[in-house]
């Protein structure tokens, strides 16, 4: 990504696709090269070199998310063996804070994308549903990175969230319907009014973005 004509066009195209500035793209490109060992692609084992991720309770889910075809917008299921720089930027764009200067429609769209990314992390079999227990774990794991919340509190908040999710899901069911788990629509409804930014910042943005961007 030098200063050639084609690469500056490339950068402009990436800016349009991902919302990152050219400076951020340069910074992330340096990070990508460091992670890949100067190779054109990154494989799962390359993520073993990130010290902050070693201590992360959802490390394997985060790493897997980088190779999930659904997040890469390359299919409805399955995992890629390796990702290139544009794929890397696509995934990193999910971690980007929502730009509050955007119109309401764009803000909602970004929020939905973040939630879809989060949903995919826990819907590992790509069947479009997560169980209440898995959802409970989502909440507890996201809270576990917050130094201001005790483990016990995180557990009870997670239990409460699971009960709330159950009532949202059950409330939308027909009387003869069998409960099969939380769909993405249920997930959106459950997270309505919750500030996804602060929740995802907890473990998800602050630590990971610092670990991956610098």
GROMACS .gro file of C-alpha atoms in nm, residues 21-109:
model
   89
   21UNK     CA    1  -1.019   0.683   0.715
   22UNK     CA    2  -0.702   0.644   0.505
   23UNK     CA    3  -0.492   0.685   0.822
   24UNK     CA    4  -0.684   0.409   0.997
   25UNK     CA    5  -0.647   0.186   0.691
   26UNK     CA    6  -0.269   0.244   0.691
   27UNK     CA    7  -0.253   0.166   1.062
   28UNK     CA    8  -0.461  -0.150   1.022
   29UNK     CA    9  -0.249  -0.252   0.723
   30UNK     CA   10   0.064  -0.234   0.939
   31UNK     CA   11  -0.117  -0.445   1.199
   32UNK     CA   12  -0.226  -0.693   0.931
   33UNK     CA   13   0.132  -0.728   0.800
   34UNK     CA   14   0.259  -0.778   1.154
   35UNK     CA   15  -0.002  -1.047   1.221
   36UNK     CA   16   0.047  -1.225   0.887
   37UNK     CA   17   0.427  -1.207   0.901
   38UNK     CA   18   0.425  -1.002   0.579
   39UNK     CA   19   0.212  -1.262   0.399
   40UNK     CA   20  -0.090  -1.162   0.182
   41UNK     CA   21  -0.331  -1.359   0.403
   42UNK     CA   22  -0.388  -1.440   0.770
   43UNK     CA   23  -0.474  -1.783   0.909
   44UNK     CA   24  -0.624  -1.869   1.249
   45UNK     CA   25  -0.285  -1.956   1.399
   46UNK     CA   26  -0.162  -1.601   1.331
   47UNK     CA   27  -0.395  -1.481   1.608
   48UNK     CA   28  -0.195  -1.679   1.863
   49UNK     CA   29   0.053  -1.388   1.862
   50UNK     CA   30  -0.190  -1.142   2.024
   51UNK     CA   31  -0.115  -1.141   2.399
   52UNK     CA   32  -0.434  -0.957   2.502
   53UNK     CA   33  -0.647  -1.221   2.334
   54UNK     CA   34  -0.490  -1.503   2.537
   55UNK     CA   35  -0.660  -1.374   2.852
   56UNK     CA   36  -0.993  -1.320   2.685
   57UNK     CA   37  -1.276  -1.557   2.788
   58UNK     CA   38  -1.428  -1.540   2.440
   59UNK     CA   39  -1.098  -1.552   2.252
   60UNK     CA   40  -1.186  -1.855   2.038
   61UNK     CA   41  -1.521  -1.700   1.942
   62UNK     CA   42  -1.357  -1.371   1.842
   63UNK     CA   43  -1.091  -1.545   1.632
   64UNK     CA   44  -1.353  -1.768   1.469
   65UNK     CA   45  -1.562  -1.459   1.385
   66UNK     CA   46  -1.281  -1.331   1.160
   67UNK     CA   47  -1.316  -1.641   0.940
   68UNK     CA   48  -1.696  -1.679   0.949
   69UNK     CA   49  -1.826  -1.650   0.591
   70UNK     CA   50  -2.141  -1.477   0.717
   71UNK     CA   51  -1.935  -1.191   0.862
   72UNK     CA   52  -1.716  -1.180   0.552
   73UNK     CA   53  -2.041  -1.155   0.348
   74UNK     CA   54  -1.931  -1.457   0.147
   75UNK     CA   55  -2.199  -1.710   0.229
   76UNK     CA   56  -2.458  -1.830   0.479
   77UNK     CA   57  -2.233  -2.076   0.660
   78UNK     CA   58  -1.885  -2.221   0.682
   79UNK     CA   59  -1.542  -2.084   0.767
   80UNK     CA   60  -1.271  -1.943   0.541
   81UNK     CA   61  -0.924  -2.101   0.572
   82UNK     CA   62  -0.758  -1.762   0.540
   83UNK     CA   63  -0.849  -1.396   0.498
   84UNK     CA   64  -0.690  -1.115   0.298
   85UNK     CA   65  -0.654  -0.750   0.401
   86UNK     CA   66  -0.993  -0.644   0.267
   87UNK     CA   67  -1.159  -0.928   0.463
   88UNK     CA   68  -0.967  -0.817   0.773
   89UNK     CA   69  -1.097  -0.461   0.730
   90UNK     CA   70  -1.453  -0.590   0.681
   91UNK     CA   71  -1.435  -0.764   1.019
   92UNK     CA   72  -1.263  -0.473   1.193
   93UNK     CA   73  -1.539  -0.241   1.069
   94UNK     CA   74  -1.787  -0.423   1.297
   95UNK     CA   75  -1.580  -0.299   1.594
   96UNK     CA   76  -1.582   0.062   1.479
   97UNK     CA   77  -1.780   0.299   1.707
   98UNK     CA   78  -2.104   0.420   1.549
   99UNK     CA   79  -2.065   0.764   1.394
  100UNK     CA   80  -2.330   0.974   1.567
  101UNK     CA   81  -2.326   1.234   1.289
  102UNK     CA   82  -2.495   0.983   1.056
  103UNK     CA   83  -2.869   1.000   0.998
  104UNK     CA   84  -3.094   0.779   1.210
  105UNK     CA   85  -3.143   0.522   0.936
  106UNK     CA   86  -2.766   0.468   0.897
  107UNK     CA   87  -2.718   0.452   1.276
  108UNK     CA   88  -2.985   0.179   1.297
  109UNK     CA   89  -2.824  -0.008   1.009
   0.00000   0.00000   0.00000
